Coordinates of C-alpha atoms in Angstrom, one line a residue:
M30 CA 15.8 -10.6 6.7
T31 CA 16.6 -11.5 10.2
L32 CA 13.4 -10.8 12.2
V33 CA 14.9 -11.5 15.6
L34 CA 15.7 -8.3 17.3
D35 CA 19.4 -7.3 17.7
N36 CA 19.1 -6.9 21.5
V37 CA 17.6 -10.4 21.8
L38 CA 20.5 -11.8 19.6
L39 CA 23.0 -10.2 21.9
N40 CA 21.4 -11.6 25.0
L41 CA 21.2 -15.1 23.5
Y42 CA 24.9 -14.9 22.5
N43 CA 25.9 -13.8 26.0
I44 CA 24.0 -16.9 27.4
F45 CA 24.9 -19.5 24.9
G46 CA 28.2 -18.3 23.3
G47 CA 29.5 -20.4 20.5
V48 CA 26.4 -22.7 20.5
F49 CA 24.3 -19.7 19.6
E50 CA 26.5 -18.8 16.7
K51 CA 26.0 -22.2 15.2
A52 CA 22.3 -22.2 15.9
L53 CA 22.0 -18.8 14.1
E54 CA 23.8 -20.3 11.2
L55 CA 21.2 -23.1 11.0
Y56 CA 18.3 -20.6 11.4
E57 CA 19.5 -18.2 8.7
G58 CA 20.3 -21.1 6.4
K59 CA 16.6 -22.2 6.7
R60 CA 17.5 -25.7 7.8
I61 CA 14.5 -26.1 10.0
T62 CA 11.5 -28.0 8.6
Y63 CA 8.2 -28.8 10.3
I64 CA 6.7 -32.2 9.6
F65 CA 2.9 -32.7 9.7
P66 CA 1.0 -36.0 9.2
S67 CA 0.2 -35.3 5.6
K68 CA 2.7 -32.7 4.3
T69 CA 6.1 -31.1 4.8
V70 CA 6.5 -27.4 5.0
G71 CA 9.4 -25.0 5.7
A72 CA 7.7 -23.0 8.5
P73 CA 5.8 -23.7 11.7
P74 CA 2.1 -23.1 12.3
H75 CA 1.0 -20.0 14.2
S76 CA -0.8 -21.7 17.0
D77 CA -0.4 -23.0 20.5
R78 CA 2.9 -24.9 20.2
N79 CA 2.1 -26.9 23.4
K80 CA -0.8 -28.5 21.5
A81 CA 1.1 -28.9 18.2
R82 CA 0.9 -32.1 16.4
Y83 CA 4.0 -32.0 14.4
L84 CA 7.7 -32.9 14.5
I85 CA 10.6 -30.8 13.6
Q86 CA 13.6 -31.7 11.5
V87 CA 16.9 -29.8 11.6
K88 CA 19.5 -30.4 8.9
G89 CA 22.8 -30.1 10.7
L90 CA 25.8 -28.3 9.4
S91 CA 27.4 -31.7 8.8
G92 CA 24.5 -32.8 6.6
A93 CA 22.9 -35.1 9.2
T94 CA 19.2 -34.7 10.0
Y95 CA 17.8 -34.5 13.6
T96 CA 14.2 -35.0 14.4
L97 CA 12.9 -33.0 17.5
F98 CA 9.7 -32.7 19.4
P99 CA 8.3 -29.1 19.9
D100 CA 8.9 -27.4 23.2
I101 CA 11.1 -30.4 24.4
N102 CA 14.7 -29.7 25.1
Y103 CA 16.1 -32.8 23.7
C104 CA 18.2 -33.8 20.6
H105 CA 19.8 -37.1 19.7
C106 CA 23.0 -35.4 18.5
A107 CA 26.4 -36.2 20.0
S108 CA 26.7 -32.7 21.4
F109 CA 23.5 -32.9 23.4
R110 CA 24.3 -36.4 24.8
C111 CA 27.9 -35.4 25.9
Q112 CA 27.6 -31.8 26.9
V113 CA 24.0 -31.5 28.0
L114 CA 23.1 -34.9 29.5
N115 CA 26.5 -36.2 30.6
D116 CA 28.8 -33.4 31.8
R117 CA 26.0 -30.7 31.9
S118 CA 28.3 -28.0 30.5
L119 CA 25.6 -26.8 28.1
F120 CA 21.9 -26.1 28.6
T121 CA 21.0 -27.2 25.1
C122 CA 22.5 -27.9 21.6
K123 CA 22.6 -25.8 18.5
H124 CA 19.8 -27.7 16.8
V125 CA 17.2 -27.1 19.6
L126 CA 18.3 -23.5 19.9
A127 CA 17.8 -23.0 16.1
V128 CA 14.2 -24.3 16.5
W129 CA 13.6 -21.8 19.3
L130 CA 14.9 -19.0 17.0
T131 CA 12.5 -19.9 14.3
A132 CA 9.5 -20.0 16.7
F133 CA 10.6 -16.6 18.0
Q134 CA 10.6 -15.3 14.5
I135 CA 6.9 -16.2 14.0
K136 CA 6.0 -14.7 17.4
N137 CA 7.9 -11.5 16.5
M138 CA 6.1 -11.3 13.2
Y139 CA 2.8 -11.1 14.9
S140 CA 3.8 -8.4 17.3
E141 CA 2.0 -5.4 15.8
G142 CA 3.8 -2.8 17.9
N143 CA 6.6 -2.3 15.4
Y144 CA 4.6 -2.0 12.3
K145 CA 2.9 0.9 10.6
L146 CA 0.6 -1.5 8.7
V147 CA -0.7 -4.9 9.8
A148 CA -3.4 -6.5 7.6
K149 CA -5.1 -9.8 7.3
L150 CA -7.1 -11.2 4.4
G151 CA -9.2 -14.3 4.9
N152 CA -10.1 -15.0 1.3
L153 CA -7.4 -14.7 -1.3
K154 CA -9.3 -15.7 -4.4
T155 CA -10.6 -12.3 -5.3
I156 CA -7.4 -10.6 -4.2
V157 CA -5.3 -12.7 -6.5
L158 CA -7.6 -12.0 -9.4
L159 CA -7.4 -8.3 -8.7
L160 CA -3.6 -8.3 -8.6
K161 CA -3.4 -10.4 -11.8
A162 CA -5.7 -8.0 -13.5
I163 CA -3.2 -5.1 -13.1
N164 CA -0.1 -7.2 -13.5
F165 CA 1.1 -5.8 -16.8
Q166 CA 4.2 -4.1 -15.4
E167 CA 6.8 -5.5 -13.0
S168 CA 6.3 -3.0 -10.2
A169 CA 3.3 -1.5 -8.4
T170 CA 3.0 1.4 -6.0
C171 CA 1.1 0.5 -2.9
F172 CA -0.9 3.1 -0.9
G173 CA -2.2 2.3 2.6
T174 CA -4.9 4.7 3.9
K175 CA -7.8 4.5 6.3
N176 CA -10.0 3.4 3.4
G177 CA -7.8 0.3 2.7
L178 CA -5.1 -0.6 0.2
K179 CA -4.6 0.6 -3.4
L180 CA -2.1 -0.9 -5.8
T181 CA -1.3 1.2 -8.9
V182 CA 0.7 0.2 -12.0
E183 CA 1.7 2.8 -14.7
D184 CA 3.0 2.4 -18.2
A185 CA 4.9 5.1 -20.0
K186 CA 2.8 7.8 -18.3
C187 CA 0.0 7.1 -20.7
M188 CA -2.0 4.4 -19.0
Q189 CA -2.6 3.5 -15.3
A190 CA -4.4 0.8 -13.6
S191 CA -5.3 0.5 -9.9
A192 CA -6.8 -2.2 -7.7
Y193 CA -8.8 -1.0 -4.6
I194 CA -9.2 -3.3 -1.7
A195 CA -11.5 -1.6 0.8
V196 CA -10.9 -1.8 4.5
D197 CA -14.1 -3.8 5.2
V198 CA -12.6 -6.7 3.0
F199 CA -9.8 -7.2 5.6
Q200 CA -10.3 -9.3 8.7
V201 CA -7.6 -7.2 10.3
F202 CA -6.5 -3.7 9.1
D203 CA -4.3 -1.8 11.6
L204 CA -2.8 1.3 10.1
K205 CA -0.9 3.7 12.3
E206 CA -0.3 6.3 9.5
D207 CA -0.6 6.4 5.7
V208 CA 2.1 4.5 3.9
I209 CA 3.3 4.4 0.3
F210 CA 5.9 2.1 -1.1
R211 CA 6.8 0.3 -4.3
I212 CA 7.0 -3.5 -4.6
N213 CA 7.7 -6.1 -7.2
L214 CA 4.2 -7.1 -8.3
D215 CA 5.5 -10.0 -10.4
I216 CA 7.0 -11.7 -7.4
L217 CA 3.9 -11.0 -5.2
V218 CA 1.6 -12.5 -7.8
E219 CA 3.9 -15.5 -8.4
C220 CA 4.1 -16.1 -4.6
L221 CA 0.3 -16.1 -4.2
C222 CA -0.3 -18.2 -7.2
M223 CA 1.6 -21.0 -5.7
F224 CA -1.4 -21.5 -3.5
W225 CA -4.0 -21.0 -6.3
S226 CA -5.2 -24.6 -6.3
N227 CA -5.9 -24.5 -2.6
I228 CA -7.3 -20.9 -2.8
N229 CA -10.0 -22.3 -5.1
T230 CA -10.8 -25.2 -2.7
H231 CA -13.3 -24.3 -0.2
A232 CA -12.1 -27.1 2.1
S233 CA -8.7 -25.4 2.4
S234 CA -8.3 -22.2 4.4
V235 CA -5.6 -19.8 3.0
T236 CA -5.1 -16.5 4.7
L237 CA -2.7 -13.7 4.0
H238 CA -0.9 -11.5 6.6
L239 CA 0.9 -8.3 5.6
F240 CA 3.4 -6.5 7.8
Y241 CA 5.1 -3.2 6.9
E242 CA 7.4 -1.4 9.3
G243 CA 8.0 1.7 7.2
D244 CA 10.5 3.4 4.8
G245 CA 13.5 1.2 4.1
H246 CA 11.9 -2.0 5.4
P247 CA 10.6 -4.9 3.4
L248 CA 6.9 -5.9 3.1
S249 CA 6.7 -9.1 5.3
I250 CA 4.2 -11.6 4.2
L251 CA 2.8 -14.7 6.0
I252 CA 0.6 -17.1 4.1
E253 CA -1.3 -19.4 6.4
E254 CA -2.8 -22.6 5.0
D255 CA -4.7 -24.8 7.5
G256 CA -2.5 -23.7 10.3
I257 CA 0.8 -24.0 8.3
I258 CA 2.6 -20.8 7.7
T259 CA 4.9 -19.8 4.8
D260 CA 6.7 -16.5 5.3
C261 CA 8.6 -14.3 2.8
S262 CA 9.6 -10.7 2.4
L263 CA 9.5 -8.4 -0.5
K264 CA 12.0 -5.6 -0.9
T265 CA 10.3 -2.2 -1.0
Q266 CA 11.5 1.0 -2.8
T267 CA 10.6 4.6 -2.8
P268 CA 8.1 5.0 -5.6
D269 CA 8.3 7.3 -8.5
E270 CA 5.8 10.1 -8.8
L271 CA 2.6 8.9 -10.6
L272 CA 0.5 10.9 -12.8
D273 CA -2.9 12.1 -11.4
F274 CA -5.3 10.3 -13.8
H275 CA -8.9 11.3 -13.1
L276 CA -12.0 12.4 -14.8
E277 CA -13.6 15.7 -13.7
P278 CA -17.4 15.1 -13.5
E279 CA -18.1 18.2 -15.6
N280 CA -15.8 17.0 -18.4
V281 CA -17.3 13.6 -18.7
V282 CA -19.2 13.3 -22.0
N283 CA -20.0 9.7 -22.2
K284 CA -20.8 7.0 -19.7
V285 CA -21.7 3.4 -20.4
V286 CA -22.4 0.8 -17.6
L287 CA -22.8 -2.8 -18.8
Q288 CA -22.4 -6.4 -17.9
T289 CA -18.9 -7.6 -18.4
E290 CA -19.7 -10.6 -20.7
L291 CA -20.9 -8.2 -23.5
L292 CA -17.7 -6.2 -23.6
K293 CA -15.5 -9.3 -23.0
D294 CA -17.0 -11.1 -26.0
I295 CA -16.5 -8.1 -28.3
L296 CA -13.0 -7.1 -27.2
S297 CA -11.8 -10.7 -27.3
E298 CA -12.5 -10.8 -31.0
L299 CA -10.6 -7.7 -32.0
D300 CA -8.1 -7.9 -34.9
T301 CA -4.8 -8.3 -33.0
T302 CA -2.9 -7.1 -36.2
S303 CA -4.3 -3.6 -35.7
D304 CA -2.1 -1.1 -33.8
L305 CA -5.0 1.1 -32.8
I306 CA -8.6 0.7 -31.7
E307 CA -11.2 3.5 -32.4
L308 CA -14.0 4.1 -30.0
L309 CA -17.1 6.0 -31.2
L310 CA -19.9 7.0 -28.8
S311 CA -22.9 9.0 -29.9
P312 CA -26.4 9.9 -28.8
S313 CA -27.6 8.8 -32.2
P314 CA -26.8 5.8 -34.5
P315 CA -24.4 4.0 -34.5
F316 CA -24.4 4.9 -30.7
F317 CA -21.6 2.6 -29.6
R318 CA -19.0 1.4 -32.2
I319 CA -15.5 -0.1 -32.0
S320 CA -13.3 -0.1 -35.1
T321 CA -9.9 -1.6 -36.0
A322 CA -7.7 -1.6 -39.0
G323 CA -5.4 -4.5 -39.5
L324 CA -4.3 -7.1 -42.0
A325 CA -7.9 -8.2 -42.4
G326 CA -8.9 -4.7 -43.3
I327 CA -11.2 -2.3 -41.5
C328 CA -13.6 -3.8 -39.1
H329 CA -16.5 -2.1 -37.3
I330 CA -18.3 -3.6 -34.3
E331 CA -21.5 -2.0 -33.1
L332 CA -22.6 -2.7 -29.5
P333 CA -26.2 -2.3 -28.4
H334 CA -26.9 0.9 -26.4
N335 CA -29.8 -0.7 -24.6
G336 CA -31.0 -4.2 -23.6
E337 CA -30.5 -6.6 -20.7
L338 CA -26.7 -6.4 -20.7
V339 CA -26.6 -2.5 -20.8
D340 CA -27.5 -0.9 -17.4
N341 CA -26.9 2.7 -18.4
F342 CA -26.0 4.6 -21.6
Q343 CA -25.4 8.3 -21.3
C344 CA -24.0 10.2 -24.3
L345 CA -24.0 14.0 -24.5
S346 CA -22.2 14.4 -27.8
T347 CA -20.6 12.3 -30.5
T348 CA -16.9 11.6 -29.8
T349 CA -14.4 9.6 -31.6
S350 CA -11.0 8.7 -30.0
S351 CA -8.2 6.2 -30.9
Y352 CA -6.2 4.1 -28.4
K353 CA -3.3 1.7 -28.7
L354 CA -4.5 -1.8 -28.7
S355 CA -1.5 -2.8 -26.5
H356 CA -3.0 -0.5 -23.9
I357 CA -6.5 -2.0 -24.2
K358 CA -5.4 -5.6 -23.9
P359 CA -4.5 -5.4 -20.1
A360 CA -7.9 -3.8 -19.5
I361 CA -9.6 -6.8 -21.3
K362 CA -7.9 -9.2 -18.9
A363 CA -9.6 -7.4 -15.9
L364 CA -13.0 -8.3 -17.4
S365 CA -12.7 -11.9 -16.4
C366 CA -13.0 -11.2 -12.7
A367 CA -15.6 -8.4 -12.7
N368 CA -19.4 -8.4 -12.5
K369 CA -20.0 -5.0 -14.1
V370 CA -17.8 -2.4 -16.0
S371 CA -18.3 1.3 -16.3
L372 CA -16.8 3.0 -19.4
R373 CA -16.3 6.7 -19.5
T374 CA -14.6 9.3 -21.6
D375 CA -14.0 13.1 -21.2
T376 CA -13.6 16.0 -23.5
C377 CA -9.9 15.2 -24.0
G378 CA -10.6 11.6 -25.0
L379 CA -9.2 10.1 -21.7
L380 CA -10.8 6.7 -21.4
S381 CA -11.7 5.1 -18.0
F382 CA -12.7 1.5 -17.3
Q383 CA -14.0 0.9 -13.8
Y384 CA -14.7 -2.7 -12.8
M385 CA -16.8 -3.9 -9.9
V386 CA -15.6 -7.1 -8.4
K387 CA -17.5 -8.9 -5.7
T388 CA -15.9 -11.2 -3.2
D389 CA -17.4 -14.4 -1.9
E390 CA -18.3 -12.7 1.3
G391 CA -20.3 -10.1 -0.6
H392 CA -17.8 -7.2 -0.3
V393 CA -17.1 -5.0 -3.3
C394 CA -13.6 -4.3 -4.7
Y395 CA -12.7 -2.1 -7.7
I396 CA -10.3 -2.0 -10.6
E397 CA -9.8 1.1 -12.5
Y398 CA -7.9 1.7 -15.8
Y399 CA -7.1 5.1 -17.4
I400 CA -5.9 5.1 -21.0
S401 CA -4.7 8.2 -22.8
P402 CA -5.8 8.7 -26.4
V403 CA -3.5 8.6 -29.4
I404 CA -3.2 12.2 -30.6
D405 CA -3.3 12.7 -34.4
P406 CA -0.3 14.9 -35.3
D407 CA -2.3 16.2 -38.3
E408 CA -5.0 17.6 -36.0
G409 CA -4.9 21.3 -35.3
D410 CA -4.8 22.8 -31.9

């Protein structure tokens, strides 16, 4: 995506003519690299460029590489020597102009006036874990409201997962109006995971900036690491209509709140050859039982309904429902990043997992899974 505004491009073309056309080709070809003392990156830092401590390399159209100083109109190419220094027929060369275009790109990205949504996250560790926990489908629908961001993934209209990032988690959250769009979650997670080793290192500062202009525009992303910026854009689409999964309070018959390690240990040992998992909840023994039927036979696992790892156990009546194990597995993955999990079922057997995830700063995020039960065709109406 060309972030430089069309009217600016036209003005630059009127001023520089053919030199600008060649500079634009260098800019769009991503031939500009910013060189720092310890590493090389493909984008400049968002800082005061007059105090920048870096050099800039431009790979020319001929293949030659030119090293430039920031904010200094000088290049050692033949065109600059002949046409700028000697006969003064040009103000600058295509290599310097390409660098200016790249710098303008970053400045334009940070101009909030054109965007419906501008957000900044200072700690990506929890956010990456949240996104990975719901990444069982390629695409996700993103909702931006005054309460923050919600990303929802749905599978075959029978299971749905959402990650909630509250507004107080963001360092910056500027929303002009509610937005909704669909993005490729696989690509977003892959992009963020490129910085995973640094995200886990407290000595390294990795922040995420999001920019969304509205329908038909991509989601622009800047990842800033110790003053160095990597930018990318994700194509957005109009989302499909999602089912309204929710549990009415009056229909909830069972609610269990427990520490995640208890449920994680149990679910990780399930017989993977079983197609279904049966969940029994009862106010009387066996209270809380999970069953599978696979190649190893029928297996029953009884969980305690009280104890240090169980915070709350409310059961109004005995219920037994079956669910596809393939639908439960993604929900198991979310346990690794949560502190507590709430398990609820309603009169129709709809199963809800709600995970509480704490950030390093003490904020709370949530992951929510809804899983529809498998209906026995032999059961009567």
